[in-house]
Amino acid sequence: MSASAASSGLPIRIALFGAGLIGSKHAARIAEHPDFVLAGIADLSVDAVAKAYPHVPVRADAAALLDEIRPDAVIIASPNQVHEAHGLACTERGLPFLIEKPVTDTLESAATLCRAVREAGVATLVGHHRRHHPPVTEARRLLAEGAIGSVVGVSAVWATCKPGTYFEAGPWRKLKGGGPILINLIHEIDFLRFVLGEIASVSALASHRQRGFAVEDTAAVALAFSSGAIGTMLLSDAAVSPWTTEQGVGESPEFPFSDENGYRFIGSAGALEFPNLKLWTQDSAPPSWTQPARARALFAGRLDPYRAQLTHFRDVVRGDAASLQPVEDGALTLAATLAVAEAAAHGTRIELAEPAETGQSRA
Ligand SMILES: NC(=O)c1ccc[n+]([C@@H]2O[C@H](COP(=O)([O-])OP(=O)(O)OC[C@H]3O[C@@H](n4cnc5c(N)ncnc54)[C@H](O)[C@@H]3O)[C@@H](O)[C@H]2O)c1
């Protein structure tokens, strides 16, 4: 960020790479935010994007855009395959960036980007926006403080039906890497790492029976955490249910609010449903199956996590806050998610390297 903008409290001039589905959401949040101004967009569909954003320069070449408009920071919302190149373009110019999930599309490209970022000392934030959601922070606090005793495990369902238009708009979504494991489960894995700590191993089954695309539409995943807790998740983008975190928290108007809980955490002294934060405990110790479990509804508040994420990014860019999720941490979520895809493809259990072995840090 330029010294003048940093010290004067001027709005941060931000560039956006990719103005598609999520990029347009970022553009809308930037437009509403008093501390940001959109300085330019890089997108291959120059004409269409220039029509939608007539007030800013739109270029096809992201690196050339940076040299032309010299922004203070960047949001990378381009396809996964170009995240590494786009992240490196920012890093080489010393520009802080918010990069959409997954941080990159392979472990090798994530390692390259993490190394470059570390050497350049550039501030980064990965776009796992859930970390900015009050029910998520509250669940993390409750579990860490022992509200359900020692966490024994978690059972979760993430199931919704993506319409045909979703695949027509992005045919890459029908191919390997474009399915619910890498697109959607990655958010759930990141959430689980955030609230329960590192994942030690994964096993999985996947099916493409519903749609018949090359990529999976459904998967069943078993997880073992370093803490000793274990868990399961049933995931599908070809089934109707009220159980997705998106519907449960009502984070976005396009996903109707269901107020339903997709997650059940169980512990030695109680249970917690998420995202509704229904806490189940017994009246007296020791716990026994002859005692009723009673529920208390907790309320953590609601806000737009994309806007909260942008505000956090402002603080990171200005040096007022440490990033809640630098690229090294996003790489750990990517590693666990890719391990699920590999476990599903080979029908095996995959052990994950400890963060120390990968040279990356824990959350
Ligand atoms: N955090 C979230 O909630 C969330 C939601 C959806 C997608 N995503 C992530 O955001 C990224 C984009 O996904 P999407 O669904 O918006 O995809 P999309 O296909 O809707 O949009 C991608 C945009 O990038 C442009 N583009 C392609 N190659 C480019 C290049 N080399 N340089 C500049 N622009 C280029 C395309 O023209 C398109 O406008 C992916 O990494 C995806 O995983 C995150």
Coordinates of C-alpha atoms and ligand atoms in Angstrom, one line a residue:
M1 CA 0.0 0.0 0.0
S2 CA 1.3 3.4 -0.8
A3 CA 2.6 5.4 2.2
S4 CA 0.1 8.2 1.6
A5 CA -2.9 5.9 1.5
A6 CA -1.7 4.0 4.6
S7 CA -1.1 7.1 6.8
S8 CA -3.9 9.4 5.5
G9 CA -6.7 6.9 5.9
L10 CA -7.5 7.3 2.2
P11 CA -9.6 4.5 0.7
I12 CA -7.5 1.5 -0.4
R13 CA -7.3 1.4 -4.2
I14 CA -8.0 -2.3 -5.0
A15 CA -7.8 -4.3 -8.2
L16 CA -10.0 -7.3 -8.9
F17 CA -8.8 -10.3 -10.9
G18 CA -11.9 -12.2 -12.3
A19 CA -15.3 -10.6 -12.3
G20 CA -17.4 -13.8 -12.5
L21 CA -19.7 -15.4 -9.9
I22 CA -17.7 -14.5 -6.8
G23 CA -15.7 -11.6 -8.3
S24 CA -19.0 -9.7 -8.9
K25 CA -19.9 -10.2 -5.2
H26 CA -16.5 -8.8 -4.2
A27 CA -17.1 -5.9 -6.5
A28 CA -20.5 -5.2 -4.9
R29 CA -18.9 -5.3 -1.4
I30 CA -16.1 -3.0 -2.5
A31 CA -18.6 -0.5 -3.9
E32 CA -20.4 -0.3 -0.6
H33 CA -17.3 -0.2 1.6
P34 CA -16.1 3.3 2.7
D35 CA -12.5 2.2 2.9
F36 CA -12.1 0.8 -0.6
V37 CA -12.3 2.0 -4.1
L38 CA -12.2 -0.3 -7.1
A39 CA -9.2 0.8 -9.2
G40 CA -9.4 -1.7 -12.1
I41 CA -10.4 -5.2 -13.2
A42 CA -8.5 -8.0 -15.0
D43 CA -10.8 -10.4 -16.8
L44 CA -10.5 -12.3 -20.1
S45 CA -14.1 -11.3 -21.0
V46 CA -13.0 -7.7 -21.4
D47 CA -16.0 -6.4 -23.4
A48 CA -18.7 -7.9 -21.2
V49 CA -16.9 -6.8 -18.0
A50 CA -16.2 -3.3 -19.3
K51 CA -19.9 -3.0 -20.0
A52 CA -20.8 -4.0 -16.4
Y53 CA -18.1 -1.8 -14.8
P54 CA -17.8 1.3 -17.2
H55 CA -16.1 3.5 -14.6
V56 CA -12.8 1.4 -14.2
P57 CA -10.1 0.2 -16.6
V58 CA -10.7 -3.5 -17.6
R59 CA -7.8 -5.4 -19.1
A60 CA -7.2 -9.1 -20.0
D61 CA -3.7 -9.2 -18.7
A62 CA -3.6 -9.1 -14.8
A63 CA 0.1 -8.3 -14.5
A64 CA -0.1 -5.5 -17.1
L65 CA -3.2 -4.0 -15.2
L66 CA -1.1 -3.9 -12.0
D67 CA 1.7 -2.0 -13.8
E68 CA -0.8 0.4 -15.3
I69 CA -3.0 1.3 -12.4
R70 CA -0.6 0.6 -9.5
P71 CA -3.2 -0.4 -6.9
D72 CA -2.6 -0.7 -3.1
A73 CA -4.0 -4.3 -2.9
V74 CA -5.7 -7.0 -5.0
I75 CA -8.6 -9.5 -4.8
I76 CA -7.9 -12.6 -6.8
A77 CA -11.2 -14.2 -7.9
S78 CA -10.1 -15.9 -11.1
P79 CA -10.3 -19.6 -11.7
N80 CA -8.2 -21.9 -9.5
Q81 CA -5.7 -22.8 -12.3
V82 CA -4.5 -19.2 -12.5
H83 CA -4.3 -18.4 -8.7
E84 CA -0.6 -19.2 -8.6
A85 CA 0.3 -16.9 -11.5
H86 CA -1.9 -14.2 -10.2
G87 CA -0.6 -14.5 -6.6
L88 CA 3.0 -14.4 -7.9
A89 CA 2.2 -11.3 -10.0
C90 CA 1.0 -9.5 -6.8
T91 CA 3.9 -10.9 -4.7
E92 CA 6.5 -9.7 -7.2
R93 CA 5.1 -6.2 -6.9
G94 CA 4.8 -6.3 -3.1
L95 CA 1.0 -6.1 -3.2
P96 CA -1.1 -7.6 -0.4
F97 CA -3.8 -9.9 -1.8
L98 CA -7.0 -11.6 -0.8
I99 CA -7.1 -14.9 -2.8
E100 CA -10.2 -16.9 -3.3
K101 CA -10.2 -20.5 -2.1
P102 CA -8.7 -22.9 -3.0
V103 CA -5.4 -21.0 -2.5
T104 CA -4.2 -22.7 -5.7
D105 CA -5.1 -25.9 -7.6
T106 CA -2.2 -28.2 -6.6
L107 CA 0.1 -28.7 -3.6
E108 CA 3.1 -27.9 -5.7
S109 CA 1.7 -24.5 -6.9
A110 CA 0.6 -23.7 -3.3
A111 CA 4.2 -24.4 -2.1
T112 CA 5.6 -22.2 -4.8
L113 CA 3.3 -19.3 -3.9
C114 CA 3.8 -19.7 -0.1
R115 CA 7.6 -19.6 -0.6
A116 CA 7.4 -16.5 -2.7
V117 CA 5.1 -14.8 -0.3
R118 CA 7.3 -15.7 2.7
E119 CA 10.4 -14.4 1.0
A120 CA 8.7 -11.1 -0.1
G121 CA 7.0 -10.6 3.2
V122 CA 3.6 -9.8 1.5
A123 CA 0.4 -9.9 3.6
T124 CA -2.2 -12.4 2.3
L125 CA -5.7 -13.6 3.2
V126 CA -7.5 -16.6 1.8
G127 CA -11.1 -16.2 1.0
H128 CA -12.6 -18.8 3.4
H129 CA -15.2 -16.2 4.3
R130 CA -16.9 -18.4 6.9
R131 CA -14.1 -17.6 9.4
H132 CA -15.6 -14.2 9.5
H133 CA -19.1 -15.4 10.5
P134 CA -20.2 -15.0 14.2
P135 CA -21.7 -18.5 14.5
V136 CA -18.4 -19.9 13.4
T137 CA -16.3 -17.9 15.8
E138 CA -18.8 -18.7 18.6
A139 CA -18.7 -22.5 17.8
R140 CA -14.9 -22.4 17.9
R141 CA -15.0 -20.6 21.3
L142 CA -17.6 -23.0 22.8
L143 CA -15.7 -26.1 21.6
A144 CA -12.3 -24.8 22.8
E145 CA -13.7 -23.8 26.2
G146 CA -15.1 -27.3 26.8
A147 CA -18.8 -26.5 26.5
I148 CA -19.4 -30.1 25.4
G149 CA -16.5 -31.5 27.4
S150 CA -13.9 -33.3 25.4
V151 CA -14.9 -33.4 21.7
V152 CA -15.6 -37.0 20.7
G153 CA -16.6 -36.4 17.1
V154 CA -18.7 -34.6 14.5
S155 CA -21.4 -35.8 12.1
A156 CA -22.3 -33.5 9.2
V157 CA -24.4 -33.3 6.0
W158 CA -23.9 -30.8 3.2
A159 CA -26.4 -31.5 0.5
T160 CA -28.0 -29.2 -2.1
C161 CA -29.0 -29.4 -5.8
K162 CA -27.0 -27.2 -8.2
P163 CA -29.1 -26.3 -11.2
G164 CA -28.2 -27.1 -14.9
T165 CA -27.4 -23.4 -15.5
Y166 CA -24.5 -23.6 -13.0
F167 CA -22.8 -26.2 -15.2
E168 CA -23.7 -24.4 -18.5
A169 CA -22.2 -21.2 -17.2
G170 CA -18.9 -23.0 -16.3
P171 CA -18.4 -26.2 -18.2
W172 CA -15.1 -26.7 -16.2
R173 CA -17.4 -27.6 -13.2
K174 CA -18.2 -30.9 -14.9
L175 CA -14.6 -31.9 -15.0
K176 CA -12.1 -33.3 -12.5
G177 CA -11.6 -30.7 -9.7
G178 CA -14.8 -28.8 -10.5
G179 CA -17.1 -30.9 -8.2
P180 CA -18.3 -30.5 -4.7
I181 CA -15.2 -31.9 -3.1
L182 CA -12.9 -29.1 -4.3
I183 CA -15.6 -26.4 -4.7
N184 CA -17.7 -26.9 -1.6
L185 CA -16.2 -29.5 0.8
I186 CA -13.1 -27.3 1.0
H187 CA -15.1 -24.7 3.0
E188 CA -16.4 -27.4 5.3
I189 CA -12.8 -28.8 5.8
D190 CA -11.6 -25.3 6.5
F191 CA -14.4 -24.8 9.0
L192 CA -13.5 -28.1 10.7
R193 CA -9.8 -27.2 10.9
F194 CA -10.7 -23.8 12.3
V195 CA -12.9 -25.2 15.1
L196 CA -11.4 -28.7 15.8
G197 CA -7.8 -28.3 14.8
E198 CA -5.7 -30.2 12.3
I199 CA -6.9 -33.2 10.3
A200 CA -4.6 -36.2 10.7
S201 CA -6.1 -38.6 8.1
V202 CA -9.1 -39.0 5.7
S203 CA -10.9 -41.8 4.0
A204 CA -13.7 -41.3 1.4
L205 CA -16.1 -42.8 -1.1
A206 CA -17.4 -40.8 -4.1
S207 CA -20.1 -41.3 -6.7
H208 CA -21.1 -39.6 -10.0
R209 CA -24.2 -41.7 -10.4
Q210 CA -26.8 -38.8 -10.2
R211 CA -25.4 -36.5 -13.0
G212 CA -23.0 -38.9 -14.8
F213 CA -20.3 -36.1 -15.2
A214 CA -16.6 -37.0 -15.0
V215 CA -16.5 -35.3 -11.6
E216 CA -18.2 -36.6 -8.5
D217 CA -21.6 -35.3 -7.4
T218 CA -21.7 -37.1 -4.0
A219 CA -19.1 -38.2 -1.5
A220 CA -19.0 -39.7 2.0
V221 CA -15.9 -38.7 4.0
A222 CA -14.4 -40.0 7.3
L223 CA -12.0 -37.8 9.2
A224 CA -9.6 -38.3 12.0
F225 CA -8.3 -35.2 13.8
S226 CA -4.9 -34.8 15.5
S227 CA -6.9 -34.2 18.8
G228 CA -8.2 -37.7 18.6
A229 CA -11.8 -36.7 17.6
I230 CA -13.2 -38.4 14.6
G231 CA -16.0 -37.4 12.2
T232 CA -18.1 -38.1 9.1
M233 CA -19.5 -35.9 6.3
L234 CA -22.0 -36.7 3.6
L235 CA -21.7 -34.3 0.7
S236 CA -23.8 -33.9 -2.5
D237 CA -24.6 -31.2 -5.0
A238 CA -27.3 -33.3 -6.7
A239 CA -29.7 -33.8 -3.7
V240 CA -32.3 -31.5 -2.2
S241 CA -31.9 -30.8 1.6
P242 CA -32.0 -27.9 4.0
W243 CA -28.6 -28.9 5.4
T244 CA -25.9 -26.8 3.9
T245 CA -24.0 -24.2 5.9
E246 CA -25.0 -21.6 3.3
Q247 CA -28.7 -22.3 4.0
G248 CA -28.3 -22.7 7.7
V249 CA -26.6 -19.3 8.2
G250 CA -28.5 -17.5 5.5
E251 CA -25.3 -15.8 4.3
S252 CA -26.4 -15.1 0.8
P253 CA -29.8 -14.1 -0.6
E254 CA -29.5 -16.7 -3.4
F255 CA -29.4 -19.6 -0.9
P256 CA -32.8 -19.6 1.0
F257 CA -32.4 -19.4 4.8
S258 CA -33.4 -22.8 6.3
D259 CA -32.4 -22.2 9.9
E260 CA -31.4 -25.9 10.0
N261 CA -28.3 -27.5 11.5
G262 CA -26.1 -29.5 9.2
Y263 CA -23.5 -30.2 11.9
R264 CA -23.7 -32.2 15.2
F265 CA -20.6 -32.0 17.4
I266 CA -20.7 -34.6 20.3
G267 CA -18.6 -34.5 23.4
S268 CA -18.0 -36.2 26.7
A269 CA -20.4 -33.7 28.5
G270 CA -22.8 -32.5 25.8
A271 CA -23.5 -31.8 22.1
L272 CA -23.6 -28.7 19.9
E273 CA -25.6 -28.3 16.7
F274 CA -24.2 -25.8 14.1
P275 CA -24.8 -23.3 12.7
N276 CA -27.9 -22.7 14.9
L277 CA -25.8 -23.2 18.0
K278 CA -28.1 -25.4 19.9
L279 CA -26.2 -26.6 23.0
W280 CA -27.3 -29.9 24.6
T281 CA -26.2 -30.7 28.2
Q282 CA -27.4 -32.8 31.1
D283 CA -28.5 -31.3 34.5
S284 CA -25.9 -33.1 36.7
A285 CA -22.7 -35.0 36.5
P286 CA -21.6 -37.7 35.8
P287 CA -23.2 -38.0 32.4
S288 CA -25.5 -40.9 31.9
W289 CA -27.9 -42.2 29.3
T290 CA -30.6 -42.3 31.9
Q291 CA -30.6 -38.5 32.2
P292 CA -32.3 -36.3 29.6
A293 CA -30.2 -34.0 27.5
R294 CA -31.6 -30.5 27.5
A295 CA -31.2 -27.9 24.8
R296 CA -30.3 -24.2 25.1
A297 CA -30.4 -22.0 22.0
L298 CA -27.5 -19.6 21.8
F299 CA -27.4 -16.7 19.4
A300 CA -24.1 -15.4 17.9
G301 CA -25.5 -12.6 15.7
R302 CA -25.5 -12.5 11.9
L303 CA -23.7 -10.4 9.4
D304 CA -22.5 -10.5 5.8
P305 CA -19.3 -12.6 6.1
Y306 CA -18.0 -11.3 2.7
R307 CA -18.2 -7.7 4.0
A308 CA -16.6 -8.7 7.3
Q309 CA -13.9 -10.4 5.4
L310 CA -13.2 -7.3 3.3
T311 CA -13.1 -5.2 6.5
H312 CA -10.6 -7.6 8.0
F313 CA -8.5 -7.4 4.8
R314 CA -8.5 -3.6 5.2
D315 CA -6.9 -4.0 8.6
V316 CA -4.4 -6.5 7.2
V317 CA -3.5 -4.1 4.3
R318 CA -3.1 -1.2 6.7
G319 CA -0.9 -3.3 9.1
D320 CA -3.5 -3.0 11.9
A321 CA -4.2 -6.8 12.2
A322 CA -2.5 -10.1 11.5
S323 CA -4.2 -12.1 8.8
L324 CA -6.8 -14.6 10.0
Q325 CA -5.7 -16.9 7.2
P326 CA -2.4 -16.4 5.3
V327 CA -1.7 -18.5 2.2
E328 CA 0.2 -21.1 4.3
D329 CA -2.9 -21.9 6.3
G330 CA -5.0 -22.0 3.1
A331 CA -2.5 -24.6 1.8
L332 CA -3.2 -26.8 4.8
T333 CA -6.9 -26.7 4.0
L334 CA -6.1 -27.5 0.3
A335 CA -3.9 -30.4 1.3
A336 CA -6.7 -32.0 3.4
T337 CA -9.3 -31.4 0.7
L338 CA -7.0 -32.9 -2.1
A339 CA -6.4 -35.9 0.3
V340 CA -10.2 -36.5 0.4
A341 CA -10.3 -36.5 -3.5
E342 CA -7.4 -38.9 -3.6
A343 CA -8.9 -41.1 -0.9
A344 CA -12.1 -41.2 -2.9
A345 CA -10.3 -42.0 -6.2
H346 CA -8.3 -44.9 -4.7
G347 CA -10.5 -46.1 -1.9
T348 CA -7.7 -45.7 0.6
R349 CA -7.0 -43.9 3.8
I350 CA -4.6 -40.9 3.4
E351 CA -2.4 -39.7 6.3
L352 CA -1.7 -36.0 6.2
A353 CA 1.7 -34.5 7.0
E354 CA 2.0 -32.5 10.2
P355 CA 2.2 -28.8 9.4
A356 CA 5.8 -28.8 10.8
E357 CA 6.7 -31.4 8.1
T358 CA 5.3 -29.2 5.3
G359 CA 7.0 -26.1 6.6
Q360 CA 3.6 -24.4 7.1
S361 CA 2.1 -23.1 10.2
R362 CA -1.1 -24.0 12.0
A363 CA -4.1 -21.6 12.2
Ligands
LIG1 N1 -15.6 -17.9 -1.3 C1 -16.7 -18.2 -2.0 O1 -17.8 -18.2 -1.5 C2 -16.5 -18.7 -3.5 C3 -17.7 -18.9 -4.2 C4 -17.5 -19.2 -5.6 C5 -16.3 -19.3 -6.1 N2 -15.1 -19.1 -5.3 C6 -13.8 -19.2 -5.9 O2 -13.6 -18.1 -6.7 C7 -12.9 -18.4 -7.9 C8 -13.7 -18.0 -9.1 O3 -14.9 -18.8 -9.2 P1 -16.2 -18.3 -9.9 O4 -17.2 -19.3 -9.5 O5 -16.4 -16.9 -9.6 O6 -15.8 -18.5 -11.4 P2 -16.4 -17.8 -12.7 O7 -16.1 -18.7 -13.8 O8 -17.8 -17.4 -12.5 O9 -15.5 -16.5 -12.8 C9 -14.1 -16.5 -13.1 C10 -13.8 -15.2 -13.9 O10 -12.4 -15.1 -14.1 C11 -12.2 -14.7 -15.4 N3 -10.9 -15.2 -15.9 C12 -10.6 -16.4 -16.3 N4 -9.2 -16.5 -16.6 C13 -8.7 -15.3 -16.3 C14 -7.4 -14.8 -16.3 N5 -6.4 -15.5 -16.7 N6 -7.2 -13.5 -15.9 C15 -8.3 -12.8 -15.5 N7 -9.5 -13.2 -15.4 C16 -9.8 -14.5 -15.8 C17 -13.3 -15.3 -16.2 O11 -13.5 -14.5 -17.4 C18 -14.5 -15.1 -15.3 O12 -15.1 -13.8 -15.4 C19 -12.5 -19.9 -7.8 O13 -11.3 -20.0 -7.2 C20 -13.6 -20.4 -6.9 O14 -13.2 -21.6 -6.2 C21 -15.3 -18.8 -4.0

